[in-house]
Amino acid sequence: MRWNGWGDPAQAMDLPLAVRTLLPLLLGRTRRPADAVELADVTVAPSALTAHDLDVFGRAVGFAQVDVAHEARIRHAGGRSTPDLLRRRVAEQRVPDAVLRPGTHDEATAVLTAAAELDVAVIPFGGGTSVVGALDPDRGAHRAVVSLDLRRLSGLINLDPVSGDAVLAAGTTGPEAEGLLSAHGFELGHYPQSFRYATIGGFAAARSSGQNSAGYGRFDTMVTGIRVATPTGDLELGRSPGSAAGPDLIRVFLGSEGIFGVITEVRVRVHPLPQQRILESWSIPDFATGAEALRHVAQSATGPTVIRLSDEAETAVSLAQLGKIGKVLAKGASIVTVYEGDDIAHRRARTAEILRAAGGSSSGETDAEAWLDGRFDGPYLRDSLLDAGVFCETLETATIWAGLSGLRDAVTSVIKDGFAAEAGAKSFVMCHISHIYPTGASLYFTILAGVRGDQLAVWEKVKSAVNDAILAAGGTISHHHAIGRDHAPWLAQEIGETGVRILSAIKRELDPRGILNPGAVIAMDRAGRTD
């Protein structure tokens, strides 16, 4: 990926004319920022690793896989949130002291053993797509920090077509995994927006949700086994499709973000490639009506593989990007549905019946096809907005159906009031539901703001207030972006102090020196105590 933006530099996009026209109406005039610094002009501190350190790590992974080059260190300096990208617009960057690239599970174990002896922090690194600060090169109380790049741990290790499961190396990207499985007639079917770059290990470590989760489930529900390297020993978990042999330790590592150990292999449930796919778009009178319709779809248990409700604001901006200016002025929300697999006709008919009863009307395949074609490209538009001086960021949460409307109102209000109070800035908030359950749904917000000063400082205050509002309204601090460092201060409010003590105890047992991703998820001091 671009070192200071999203994805392939060749795919960077200009703002559509209609969006450029809308922005001054929504946010007022914005000031274009100074050009971002070029990678060659970035300055970093010399590596804190000694010749002895490099020799020890070289013996662990191979000397060719220990990289202290300027560019490699910069490219492993964090994730791809808007704050990450704003920080990368300046010349001075905080980076890891080296990048290590293990090629086997045993090499990953050797790195952890060496790092504990050398007092060096280790940040596991997959596709580099974290948006919650999980990849920050934070050395904590240690004397140096290395990025453990897992991309050499790639490939399909085993496929059992009879049982319908596959073992994939943790550094395998989404496209690589689907390509390897499709060669045998199977699919994993996990498609988050980060799909093109994120890895199987990252999906597991962040408890990822994908756009097809309505049909195939979240990633954690796909996982049937896992192999992990820790500083104090290895684990291979998952002997059978179901077990009552104590608590399920696999779940300890799903969502752990590398603080307990390094996931090196993941066994997942797979399914035959779907032979059919039908797409359909819908217009619905308003977001509240659409949300109630989605509740009925979820509780009928016969819904689509994908179902996504965009509120009136997001619908308007989406249509503007497609050049449908006339429709932009029309009121209403929109729904995208995708059906894959068997018995599509029945599922589609049942969903259509529910949506029509709610006042929805089918608008055919076109808009759904446009969403499907561009569903991984949203971050490119975010980069273009930042280049134009428009602050753009996303956040997500989830709650039960009964609390959904109140949560959406609370978050929207805090965002708008926060930007007005902190920067005198207008903001525009869009929201969609992308994941539904029988008992509730997620809310995914996209925020545009005309901040003319220090965008990062303003956002940190607004985001803090939003996090408080989410928890006060009964939402989760994260539905599918994980905790990282950005959300760690709020975790105790969600799981309780006892819950934090449990996580801290696991951390002390598996990582007694606290070298793994210090400060992520739970903040701990050198002695293993929570801050």
Short mmCIF file of C-alpha atoms in Angstrom, two decimals:
data_model
loop_
_atom_site.label_atom_id
_atom_site.label_comp_id
_atom_site.label_asym_id
_atom_site.label_seq_id
_atom_site.Cartn_x
_atom_site.Cartn_y
_atom_site.Cartn_z
CA MET A 1 0.00 0.00 0.00
CA ARG A 2 0.90 3.68 -0.16
CA TRP A 3 3.00 4.53 2.87
CA ASN A 4 0.81 7.54 3.70
CA GLY A 5 -2.55 6.55 2.25
CA TRP A 6 -4.76 3.66 1.29
CA GLY A 7 -4.10 0.95 -1.22
CA ASP A 8 -2.54 1.02 -4.66
CA PRO A 9 -1.25 4.49 -5.62
CA ALA A 10 -2.44 3.85 -9.17
CA GLN A 11 -6.01 3.52 -7.90
CA ALA A 12 -6.11 6.90 -6.14
CA MET A 13 -9.22 8.77 -7.22
CA ASP A 14 -10.22 12.38 -7.77
CA LEU A 15 -13.31 13.68 -6.04
CA PRO A 16 -16.34 13.33 -8.33
CA LEU A 17 -17.60 16.69 -9.61
CA ALA A 18 -20.94 16.25 -7.84
CA VAL A 19 -19.18 15.65 -4.51
CA ARG A 20 -16.96 18.71 -5.02
CA THR A 21 -20.13 20.69 -5.68
CA LEU A 22 -21.87 19.39 -2.57
CA LEU A 23 -19.00 19.90 -0.12
CA PRO A 24 -19.17 23.72 0.17
CA LEU A 25 -22.93 23.46 0.67
CA LEU A 26 -22.51 20.93 3.46
CA LEU A 27 -19.35 22.19 5.18
CA GLY A 28 -18.59 25.69 3.95
CA ARG A 29 -15.26 26.56 2.40
CA THR A 30 -12.31 24.42 3.42
CA ARG A 31 -8.62 25.17 3.19
CA ARG A 32 -6.50 22.80 1.12
CA PRO A 33 -3.62 21.55 3.30
CA ALA A 34 0.03 21.65 2.41
CA ASP A 35 1.20 18.75 0.29
CA ALA A 36 2.12 15.66 2.27
CA VAL A 37 5.82 15.00 2.70
CA GLU A 38 7.45 12.54 0.31
CA LEU A 39 8.70 9.25 1.71
CA ALA A 40 12.29 10.05 0.77
CA ASP A 41 12.12 13.24 2.87
CA VAL A 42 10.89 11.53 6.05
CA THR A 43 13.32 11.54 8.96
CA VAL A 44 13.43 8.79 11.59
CA ALA A 45 15.55 8.17 14.64
CA PRO A 46 18.41 5.67 14.29
CA SER A 47 17.49 2.12 15.24
CA ALA A 48 17.90 1.42 18.95
CA LEU A 49 18.90 -2.18 18.24
CA THR A 50 22.52 -3.11 18.81
CA ALA A 51 24.67 -5.30 16.61
CA HIS A 52 24.14 -8.07 19.16
CA ASP A 53 20.35 -7.65 18.94
CA LEU A 54 20.44 -7.87 15.14
CA ASP A 55 22.60 -10.97 15.32
CA VAL A 56 20.18 -12.69 17.72
CA PHE A 57 17.14 -11.81 15.59
CA GLY A 58 19.04 -12.83 12.44
CA ARG A 59 19.62 -16.28 13.89
CA ALA A 60 15.90 -16.49 14.69
CA VAL A 61 14.47 -15.60 11.25
CA GLY A 62 17.46 -15.53 8.91
CA PHE A 63 19.68 -12.51 8.49
CA ALA A 64 18.06 -11.54 5.19
CA GLN A 65 14.74 -11.19 7.01
CA VAL A 66 15.94 -8.57 9.49
CA ASP A 67 15.29 -5.20 7.86
CA VAL A 68 16.47 -1.88 9.30
CA ALA A 69 16.11 0.03 6.05
CA HIS A 70 14.56 3.50 6.19
CA GLU A 71 11.61 2.65 3.93
CA ALA A 72 10.75 -0.67 5.57
CA ARG A 73 10.61 0.92 9.01
CA ILE A 74 8.41 3.77 7.76
CA ARG A 75 6.00 1.37 6.04
CA HIS A 76 5.49 -0.44 9.36
CA ALA A 77 4.85 2.70 11.40
CA GLY A 78 1.14 2.08 12.06
CA GLY A 79 -2.22 1.47 10.46
CA ARG A 80 -4.57 3.34 8.15
CA SER A 81 -6.95 5.37 10.30
CA THR A 82 -7.44 9.04 9.51
CA PRO A 83 -5.28 10.01 12.53
CA ASP A 84 -2.58 7.66 11.21
CA LEU A 85 -2.65 9.39 7.83
CA LEU A 86 -2.70 12.89 9.30
CA ARG A 87 0.41 12.04 11.32
CA ARG A 88 2.15 10.84 8.16
CA ARG A 89 1.84 14.23 6.50
CA VAL A 90 4.84 15.54 8.44
CA ALA A 91 8.53 14.80 7.96
CA GLU A 92 9.36 13.33 11.36
CA GLN A 93 7.93 9.85 11.96
CA ARG A 94 8.00 7.40 14.86
CA VAL A 95 8.88 3.98 13.46
CA PRO A 96 9.90 0.52 14.70
CA ASP A 97 13.59 -0.16 15.16
CA ALA A 98 13.49 -3.05 12.69
CA VAL A 99 11.13 -5.21 10.66
CA LEU A 100 11.40 -8.97 11.17
CA ARG A 101 9.86 -11.42 8.69
CA PRO A 102 9.47 -14.97 10.02
CA GLY A 103 8.72 -17.69 7.48
CA THR A 104 7.56 -20.43 9.86
CA HIS A 105 5.76 -20.87 13.14
CA ASP A 106 9.03 -21.89 14.82
CA GLU A 107 10.72 -18.72 13.59
CA ALA A 108 7.91 -16.63 15.10
CA THR A 109 8.40 -18.47 18.40
CA ALA A 110 12.14 -17.86 18.23
CA VAL A 111 11.58 -14.12 17.75
CA LEU A 112 9.38 -13.95 20.84
CA THR A 113 11.90 -15.87 22.93
CA ALA A 114 14.69 -13.60 21.76
CA ALA A 115 12.68 -10.41 22.24
CA ALA A 116 11.83 -11.34 25.83
CA GLU A 117 15.51 -11.95 26.58
CA LEU A 118 16.59 -8.72 24.86
CA ASP A 119 13.82 -6.55 26.37
CA VAL A 120 12.41 -5.60 22.97
CA ALA A 121 8.71 -5.02 22.29
CA VAL A 122 7.07 -6.86 19.37
CA ILE A 123 4.19 -5.53 17.25
CA PRO A 124 2.57 -8.29 15.12
CA PHE A 125 1.87 -6.88 11.64
CA GLY A 126 -0.29 -8.42 8.92
CA GLY A 127 -1.77 -6.28 6.17
CA GLY A 128 -1.29 -2.95 7.93
CA THR A 129 -4.99 -2.04 7.78
CA SER A 130 -5.77 -1.42 11.47
CA VAL A 131 -7.75 1.76 12.13
CA VAL A 132 -7.59 1.71 15.96
CA GLY A 133 -3.89 2.24 16.66
CA ALA A 134 -3.14 -1.49 17.04
CA LEU A 135 0.02 -1.22 14.92
CA ASP A 136 1.62 1.83 16.52
CA PRO A 137 5.35 1.18 17.11
CA ASP A 138 4.94 1.56 20.86
CA ARG A 139 7.92 0.23 22.81
CA GLY A 140 6.21 0.79 26.16
CA ALA A 141 8.80 0.37 28.93
CA HIS A 142 11.13 -1.61 26.69
CA ARG A 143 14.34 -0.36 25.14
CA ALA A 144 13.35 -0.99 21.52
CA VAL A 145 10.44 -2.19 19.37
CA VAL A 146 10.28 -4.38 16.26
CA SER A 147 7.51 -4.97 13.77
CA LEU A 148 6.85 -8.68 13.21
CA ASP A 149 5.70 -8.80 9.59
CA LEU A 150 3.82 -12.07 9.05
CA ARG A 151 3.33 -11.92 5.29
CA ARG A 152 5.87 -14.70 4.63
CA LEU A 153 3.57 -16.99 6.62
CA SER A 154 1.27 -17.38 3.64
CA GLY A 155 -0.60 -20.17 1.90
CA LEU A 156 -3.17 -22.93 2.13
CA ILE A 157 -1.78 -25.52 4.52
CA ASN A 158 -4.61 -28.02 4.31
CA LEU A 159 -8.11 -28.36 2.85
CA ASP A 160 -10.52 -31.03 4.04
CA PRO A 161 -13.36 -31.03 1.49
CA VAL A 162 -15.28 -33.72 3.38
CA SER A 163 -15.35 -31.79 6.65
CA GLY A 164 -15.52 -28.41 4.94
CA ASP A 165 -12.62 -26.76 6.70
CA ALA A 166 -9.25 -25.36 5.67
CA VAL A 167 -6.04 -24.37 7.44
CA LEU A 168 -4.52 -21.11 6.24
CA ALA A 169 -1.26 -19.47 7.27
CA ALA A 170 -1.87 -16.25 9.17
CA GLY A 171 -0.16 -13.93 6.68
CA THR A 172 -2.38 -14.99 3.77
CA THR A 173 -4.35 -12.03 2.42
CA GLY A 174 -8.06 -12.15 1.70
CA PRO A 175 -7.61 -12.33 -2.10
CA GLU A 176 -4.89 -14.97 -1.76
CA ALA A 177 -7.08 -17.11 0.50
CA GLU A 178 -10.07 -16.92 -1.82
CA GLY A 179 -7.90 -17.68 -4.84
CA LEU A 180 -6.38 -20.75 -3.21
CA LEU A 181 -9.76 -22.04 -2.03
CA SER A 182 -11.57 -21.35 -5.30
CA ALA A 183 -9.06 -23.53 -7.13
CA HIS A 184 -10.65 -26.40 -5.18
CA GLY A 185 -14.23 -25.17 -5.54
CA PHE A 186 -14.52 -23.58 -2.09
CA GLU A 187 -14.88 -20.11 -0.59
CA LEU A 188 -14.36 -18.56 2.82
CA GLY A 189 -16.68 -15.66 2.03
CA HIS A 190 -15.22 -13.06 4.39
CA TYR A 191 -15.18 -9.62 2.72
CA PRO A 192 -14.46 -6.64 4.97
CA GLN A 193 -13.62 -3.34 3.28
CA SER A 194 -9.96 -4.09 4.01
CA PHE A 195 -10.26 -7.40 2.11
CA ARG A 196 -7.64 -6.66 -0.55
CA TYR A 197 -4.85 -6.14 2.01
CA ALA A 198 -5.87 -7.60 5.38
CA THR A 199 -4.73 -11.07 6.38
CA ILE A 200 -6.30 -14.20 7.82
CA GLY A 201 -4.40 -13.71 11.07
CA GLY A 202 -5.55 -10.10 11.20
CA PHE A 203 -9.16 -11.15 10.69
CA ALA A 204 -8.82 -13.46 13.69
CA ALA A 205 -6.86 -11.07 15.89
CA ALA A 206 -9.43 -8.29 15.36
CA ARG A 207 -12.61 -10.44 15.42
CA SER A 208 -13.43 -9.02 12.03
CA SER A 209 -16.87 -8.75 10.48
CA GLY A 210 -17.30 -8.79 6.71
CA GLN A 211 -19.89 -7.46 4.32
CA ASN A 212 -21.23 -11.00 3.80
CA SER A 213 -21.61 -11.66 7.51
CA ALA A 214 -25.41 -11.69 7.30
CA GLY A 215 -25.12 -14.84 5.21
CA TYR A 216 -21.87 -16.49 6.32
CA GLY A 217 -21.30 -15.10 9.81
CA ARG A 218 -18.55 -13.05 11.41
CA PHE A 219 -14.99 -14.29 11.09
CA ASP A 220 -14.89 -15.57 14.67
CA THR A 221 -17.81 -17.88 13.88
CA MET A 222 -15.82 -19.30 10.95
CA VAL A 223 -12.78 -20.22 13.07
CA THR A 224 -12.60 -23.87 14.15
CA GLY A 225 -8.95 -24.05 15.19
CA ILE A 226 -5.89 -21.90 15.76
CA ARG A 227 -2.12 -22.14 16.26
CA VAL A 228 -0.40 -19.52 18.36
CA ALA A 229 3.16 -18.73 19.39
CA THR A 230 3.57 -17.05 22.79
CA PRO A 231 6.66 -16.02 24.78
CA THR A 232 6.02 -18.87 27.22
CA GLY A 233 4.83 -21.69 24.95
CA ASP A 234 2.84 -22.68 21.88
CA LEU A 235 -0.81 -23.63 21.54
CA GLU A 236 -2.72 -25.67 18.99
CA LEU A 237 -6.43 -25.43 19.70
CA GLY A 238 -9.55 -26.93 18.14
CA ARG A 239 -9.80 -30.71 18.07
CA SER A 240 -13.47 -31.10 17.13
CA PRO A 241 -16.46 -29.11 15.85
CA GLY A 242 -17.83 -28.90 19.37
CA SER A 243 -16.46 -29.54 22.83
CA ALA A 244 -17.32 -29.19 26.52
CA ALA A 245 -13.69 -29.61 27.60
CA GLY A 246 -13.60 -26.44 29.65
CA PRO A 247 -13.81 -22.85 28.36
CA ASP A 248 -13.09 -22.41 24.67
CA LEU A 249 -9.51 -21.12 24.59
CA ILE A 250 -9.73 -20.35 20.88
CA ARG A 251 -11.96 -17.41 21.79
CA VAL A 252 -9.23 -16.01 24.05
CA PHE A 253 -7.14 -15.22 20.98
CA LEU A 254 -9.93 -14.03 18.69
CA GLY A 255 -9.91 -10.28 19.26
CA SER A 256 -6.68 -10.31 21.29
CA GLU A 257 -4.81 -8.16 18.72
CA GLY A 258 -1.47 -9.82 19.36
CA ILE A 259 -1.21 -9.03 23.08
CA PHE A 260 -1.23 -12.70 24.17
CA GLY A 261 0.62 -14.33 21.30
CA VAL A 262 1.20 -14.41 17.57
CA ILE A 263 -1.41 -16.27 15.53
CA THR A 264 0.43 -18.28 12.87
CA GLU A 265 -2.27 -20.62 11.49
CA VAL A 266 -6.07 -20.49 11.42
CA ARG A 267 -8.45 -23.32 10.63
CA VAL A 268 -11.71 -22.04 9.18
CA ARG A 269 -15.06 -23.32 8.01
CA VAL A 270 -15.40 -23.06 4.23
CA HIS A 271 -18.29 -23.66 1.85
CA PRO A 272 -18.62 -24.57 -1.84
CA LEU A 273 -18.42 -21.65 -4.22
CA PRO A 274 -21.93 -20.24 -4.70
CA GLN A 275 -23.28 -20.99 -8.15
CA GLN A 276 -25.79 -18.14 -8.16
CA ARG A 277 -25.79 -14.50 -7.20
CA ILE A 278 -28.67 -12.03 -7.42
CA LEU A 279 -28.42 -8.35 -6.52
CA GLU A 280 -31.27 -5.96 -5.80
CA SER A 281 -31.49 -2.36 -4.64
CA TRP A 282 -34.36 -0.84 -2.71
CA SER A 283 -35.64 2.60 -1.80
CA ILE A 284 -37.26 2.93 1.61
CA PRO A 285 -39.06 5.99 3.04
CA ASP A 286 -36.56 6.69 5.84
CA PHE A 287 -33.85 5.15 7.98
CA ALA A 288 -36.12 4.29 10.91
CA THR A 289 -38.53 2.42 8.65
CA GLY A 290 -35.64 0.63 6.98
CA ALA A 291 -34.13 -0.42 10.32
CA GLU A 292 -37.43 -1.91 11.42
CA ALA A 293 -37.63 -3.81 8.13
CA LEU A 294 -34.11 -5.15 8.60
CA ARG A 295 -35.09 -6.35 12.07
CA HIS A 296 -37.88 -8.41 10.55
CA VAL A 297 -35.49 -9.78 7.92
CA ALA A 298 -32.97 -10.80 10.61
CA GLN A 299 -35.60 -12.41 12.80
CA SER A 300 -37.14 -14.32 9.90
CA ALA A 301 -33.78 -16.14 9.42
CA THR A 302 -34.26 -16.33 5.65
CA GLY A 303 -32.46 -13.17 4.61
CA PRO A 304 -29.81 -12.24 2.06
CA THR A 305 -26.08 -12.89 2.13
CA VAL A 306 -25.62 -9.11 2.25
CA ILE A 307 -28.14 -6.56 3.44
CA ARG A 308 -27.12 -2.96 3.97
CA LEU A 309 -29.26 0.07 4.89
CA SER A 310 -27.89 3.56 4.16
CA ASP A 311 -29.53 6.56 5.80
CA GLU A 312 -30.78 9.54 3.84
CA ALA A 313 -27.44 11.39 4.03
CA GLU A 314 -25.34 8.46 2.87
CA THR A 315 -27.83 7.64 0.15
CA ALA A 316 -27.58 11.18 -1.20
CA VAL A 317 -23.78 11.18 -1.26
CA SER A 318 -23.66 7.72 -2.85
CA LEU A 319 -25.99 8.85 -5.60
CA ALA A 320 -23.94 11.99 -6.11
CA GLN A 321 -20.84 9.86 -6.70
CA LEU A 322 -22.79 7.98 -9.36
CA GLY A 323 -23.83 11.25 -11.00
CA LYS A 324 -27.53 10.81 -10.24
CA ILE A 325 -28.11 14.43 -9.28
CA GLY A 326 -31.88 14.26 -9.65
CA LYS A 327 -32.16 11.43 -7.18
CA VAL A 328 -29.85 13.19 -4.71
CA LEU A 329 -32.56 15.76 -4.09
CA ALA A 330 -35.13 13.09 -3.36
CA LYS A 331 -35.74 12.06 0.22
CA GLY A 332 -35.36 8.52 1.43
CA ALA A 333 -32.97 5.82 2.51
CA SER A 334 -31.69 2.91 0.46
CA ILE A 335 -31.02 -0.79 0.86
CA VAL A 336 -28.63 -3.09 -0.98
CA THR A 337 -29.27 -6.83 -0.98
CA VAL A 338 -27.15 -9.66 -2.35
CA TYR A 339 -28.22 -13.31 -2.43
CA GLU A 340 -25.77 -16.17 -2.96
CA GLY A 341 -25.99 -19.95 -2.85
CA ASP A 342 -29.03 -22.21 -2.89
CA ASP A 343 -32.71 -21.43 -2.47
CA ILE A 344 -32.19 -17.85 -3.59
CA ALA A 345 -35.70 -17.46 -4.95
CA HIS A 346 -37.36 -18.25 -1.62
CA ARG A 347 -35.00 -16.04 0.40
CA ARG A 348 -35.37 -13.17 -2.03
CA ALA A 349 -39.17 -13.48 -2.08
CA ARG A 350 -39.37 -13.48 1.73
CA THR A 351 -37.07 -10.46 2.05
CA ALA A 352 -38.92 -8.59 -0.70
CA GLU A 353 -42.21 -9.25 1.06
CA ILE A 354 -40.87 -7.68 4.26
CA LEU A 355 -39.35 -4.66 2.49
CA ARG A 356 -42.49 -3.98 0.45
CA ALA A 357 -44.64 -4.19 3.59
CA ALA A 358 -42.42 -1.45 5.04
CA GLY A 359 -43.04 0.81 2.06
CA GLY A 360 -39.93 -0.13 0.14
CA SER A 361 -39.74 -0.29 -3.62
CA SER A 362 -37.26 -2.24 -5.72
CA SER A 363 -35.00 -0.17 -7.96
CA GLY A 364 -33.39 -3.10 -9.73
CA GLU A 365 -29.80 -4.24 -9.85
CA THR A 366 -27.93 -1.12 -10.98
CA ASP A 367 -27.23 0.60 -7.67
CA ALA A 368 -26.47 -2.71 -5.96
CA GLU A 369 -24.01 -3.58 -8.71
CA ALA A 370 -22.35 -0.18 -8.32
CA TRP A 371 -21.97 -0.81 -4.58
CA LEU A 372 -20.55 -4.30 -5.18
CA ASP A 373 -18.07 -3.00 -7.77
CA GLY A 374 -16.79 -0.27 -5.46
CA ARG A 375 -17.23 -1.81 -2.03
CA PHE A 376 -13.50 -1.96 -1.29
CA ASP A 377 -12.73 1.52 -2.63
CA GLY A 378 -14.17 3.79 0.08
CA PRO A 379 -10.78 4.55 1.69
CA TYR A 380 -9.51 5.97 -1.62
CA LEU A 381 -12.27 8.58 -1.44
CA ARG A 382 -11.29 9.31 2.16
CA ASP A 383 -7.74 10.08 1.02
CA SER A 384 -9.04 12.43 -1.69
CA LEU A 385 -11.15 14.29 0.86
CA LEU A 386 -8.16 14.71 3.19
CA ASP A 387 -6.14 16.06 0.27
CA ALA A 388 -8.90 18.61 -0.32
CA GLY A 389 -8.79 19.74 3.32
CA VAL A 390 -11.98 17.92 4.35
CA PHE A 391 -11.70 15.87 7.52
CA CYS A 392 -13.12 12.38 6.92
CA GLU A 393 -13.24 9.49 9.36
CA THR A 394 -15.41 6.52 10.26
CA LEU A 395 -16.48 4.83 13.48
CA GLU A 396 -18.75 1.91 14.26
CA THR A 397 -20.71 0.37 17.08
CA ALA A 398 -23.65 -1.98 17.64
CA THR A 399 -26.52 -2.49 20.03
CA ILE A 400 -29.84 -4.25 20.42
CA TRP A 401 -32.72 -3.31 18.13
CA ALA A 402 -34.59 -1.55 20.94
CA GLY A 403 -31.64 0.79 21.49
CA LEU A 404 -30.59 1.37 17.90
CA SER A 405 -32.41 4.63 17.23
CA GLY A 406 -31.31 6.20 20.50
CA LEU A 407 -27.71 5.21 19.92
CA ARG A 408 -27.69 6.66 16.41
CA ASP A 409 -29.20 9.93 17.61
CA ALA A 410 -26.75 10.21 20.50
CA VAL A 411 -23.67 9.62 18.36
CA THR A 412 -24.82 11.99 15.61
CA SER A 413 -25.57 14.74 18.11
CA VAL A 414 -22.23 14.44 19.90
CA ILE A 415 -20.32 14.53 16.60
CA LYS A 416 -22.07 17.64 15.31
CA ASP A 417 -21.94 19.45 18.65
CA GLY A 418 -18.31 18.43 19.15
CA PHE A 419 -17.02 19.84 15.88
CA ALA A 420 -19.02 23.03 16.38
CA ALA A 421 -17.71 23.52 19.92
CA GLU A 422 -14.09 22.52 19.32
CA ALA A 423 -13.49 24.14 15.94
CA GLY A 424 -16.56 26.12 14.97
CA ALA A 425 -16.84 23.63 12.14
CA LYS A 426 -19.79 22.31 10.24
CA SER A 427 -20.01 18.54 9.98
CA PHE A 428 -22.00 16.06 7.94
CA VAL A 429 -22.74 12.64 9.40
CA MET A 430 -23.75 9.58 7.40
CA CYS A 431 -24.78 6.23 8.83
CA HIS A 432 -25.50 2.74 7.61
CA ILE A 433 -26.36 -0.66 9.00
CA SER A 434 -24.09 -3.31 7.53
CA HIS A 435 -24.46 -6.23 9.93
CA ILE A 436 -27.70 -7.57 11.37
CA TYR A 437 -28.49 -10.13 14.04
CA PRO A 438 -31.78 -11.45 15.43
CA THR A 439 -31.30 -9.25 18.50
CA GLY A 440 -29.61 -6.15 17.09
CA ALA A 441 -27.44 -4.51 14.45
CA SER A 442 -24.30 -2.48 13.83
CA LEU A 443 -24.16 1.23 13.07
CA TYR A 444 -21.32 2.51 10.88
CA PHE A 445 -20.82 6.27 10.76
CA THR A 446 -18.88 8.29 8.19
CA ILE A 447 -18.05 11.85 9.26
CA LEU A 448 -17.08 14.83 7.12
CA ALA A 449 -16.08 18.09 8.78
CA GLY A 450 -14.76 21.42 7.62
CA VAL A 451 -12.02 21.76 10.23
CA ARG A 452 -9.61 24.52 9.22
CA GLY A 453 -7.11 24.13 12.07
CA ASP A 454 -5.49 21.12 13.71
CA GLN A 455 -7.78 18.34 12.52
CA LEU A 456 -6.16 15.64 14.62
CA ALA A 457 -6.43 17.56 17.89
CA VAL A 458 -10.08 18.38 17.23
CA TRP A 459 -10.94 14.80 16.30
CA GLU A 460 -9.32 13.35 19.41
CA LYS A 461 -11.64 15.43 21.58
CA VAL A 462 -14.71 14.65 19.48
CA LYS A 463 -13.93 10.92 19.36
CA SER A 464 -13.47 10.80 23.13
CA ALA A 465 -16.91 12.33 23.63
CA VAL A 466 -18.38 9.91 21.08
CA ASN A 467 -16.91 6.92 22.89
CA ASP A 468 -18.47 8.13 26.14
CA ALA A 469 -21.82 8.57 24.39
CA ILE A 470 -21.70 5.11 22.81
CA LEU A 471 -21.21 3.38 26.14
CA ALA A 472 -23.77 5.59 27.89
CA ALA A 473 -26.33 4.64 25.23
CA GLY A 474 -25.69 0.92 25.60
CA GLY A 475 -23.52 0.39 22.51
CA THR A 476 -20.27 -1.52 22.15
CA ILE A 477 -17.04 0.43 21.87
CA SER A 478 -16.20 -1.58 18.74
CA HIS A 479 -18.23 -3.89 16.53
CA HIS A 480 -15.60 -4.85 13.96
CA HIS A 481 -12.57 -2.56 14.12
CA ALA A 482 -11.26 -3.96 17.43
CA ILE A 483 -9.77 -2.05 20.41
CA GLY A 484 -6.14 -1.26 19.64
CA ARG A 485 -4.78 1.68 21.60
CA ASP A 486 -7.45 4.13 20.56
CA HIS A 487 -10.29 2.37 22.41
CA ALA A 488 -8.30 0.81 25.26
CA PRO A 489 -9.24 3.51 27.83
CA TRP A 490 -12.92 2.61 27.38
CA LEU A 491 -12.65 -1.18 27.53
CA ALA A 492 -13.19 -1.43 31.28
CA GLN A 493 -16.50 0.38 30.97
CA GLU A 494 -17.70 -2.34 28.60
CA ILE A 495 -16.35 -5.52 30.18
CA GLY A 496 -15.95 -4.31 33.77
CA GLU A 497 -12.91 -4.16 36.01
CA THR A 498 -13.20 -7.89 36.66
CA GLY A 499 -13.07 -8.52 32.92
CA VAL A 500 -9.92 -6.43 32.63
CA ARG A 501 -8.37 -8.39 35.52
CA ILE A 502 -9.06 -11.63 33.65
CA LEU A 503 -7.38 -10.32 30.48
CA SER A 504 -4.48 -8.99 32.55
CA ALA A 505 -4.00 -12.38 34.20
CA ILE A 506 -3.86 -14.11 30.82
CA LYS A 507 -1.37 -11.48 29.64
CA ARG A 508 0.89 -12.04 32.67
CA GLU A 509 0.84 -15.80 32.18
CA LEU A 510 1.55 -15.86 28.45
CA ASP A 511 3.68 -12.71 28.16
CA PRO A 512 5.23 -12.05 31.59
CA ARG A 513 7.66 -9.43 30.27
CA GLY A 514 4.85 -7.56 28.49
CA ILE A 515 6.70 -7.43 25.16
CA LEU A 516 3.68 -8.13 22.92
CA ASN A 517 1.98 -5.00 21.57
CA PRO A 518 2.35 -2.92 24.76
CA GLY A 519 -0.51 -0.50 25.30
CA ALA A 520 -2.93 -2.23 22.95
CA VAL A 521 -6.28 -3.49 24.31
CA ILE A 522 -5.12 -3.34 27.94
CA ALA A 523 -2.34 -1.03 29.08
CA MET A 524 0.19 -2.74 31.36
CA ASP A 525 3.35 -1.65 33.13
CA ARG A 526 6.70 -3.46 33.15
CA ALA A 527 5.63 -5.73 36.04
CA GLY A 528 2.48 -6.81 34.20
CA ARG A 529 0.08 -4.62 36.16
CA THR A 530 -2.75 -2.85 34.40
CA ASP A 531 -2.47 0.92 34.33
#
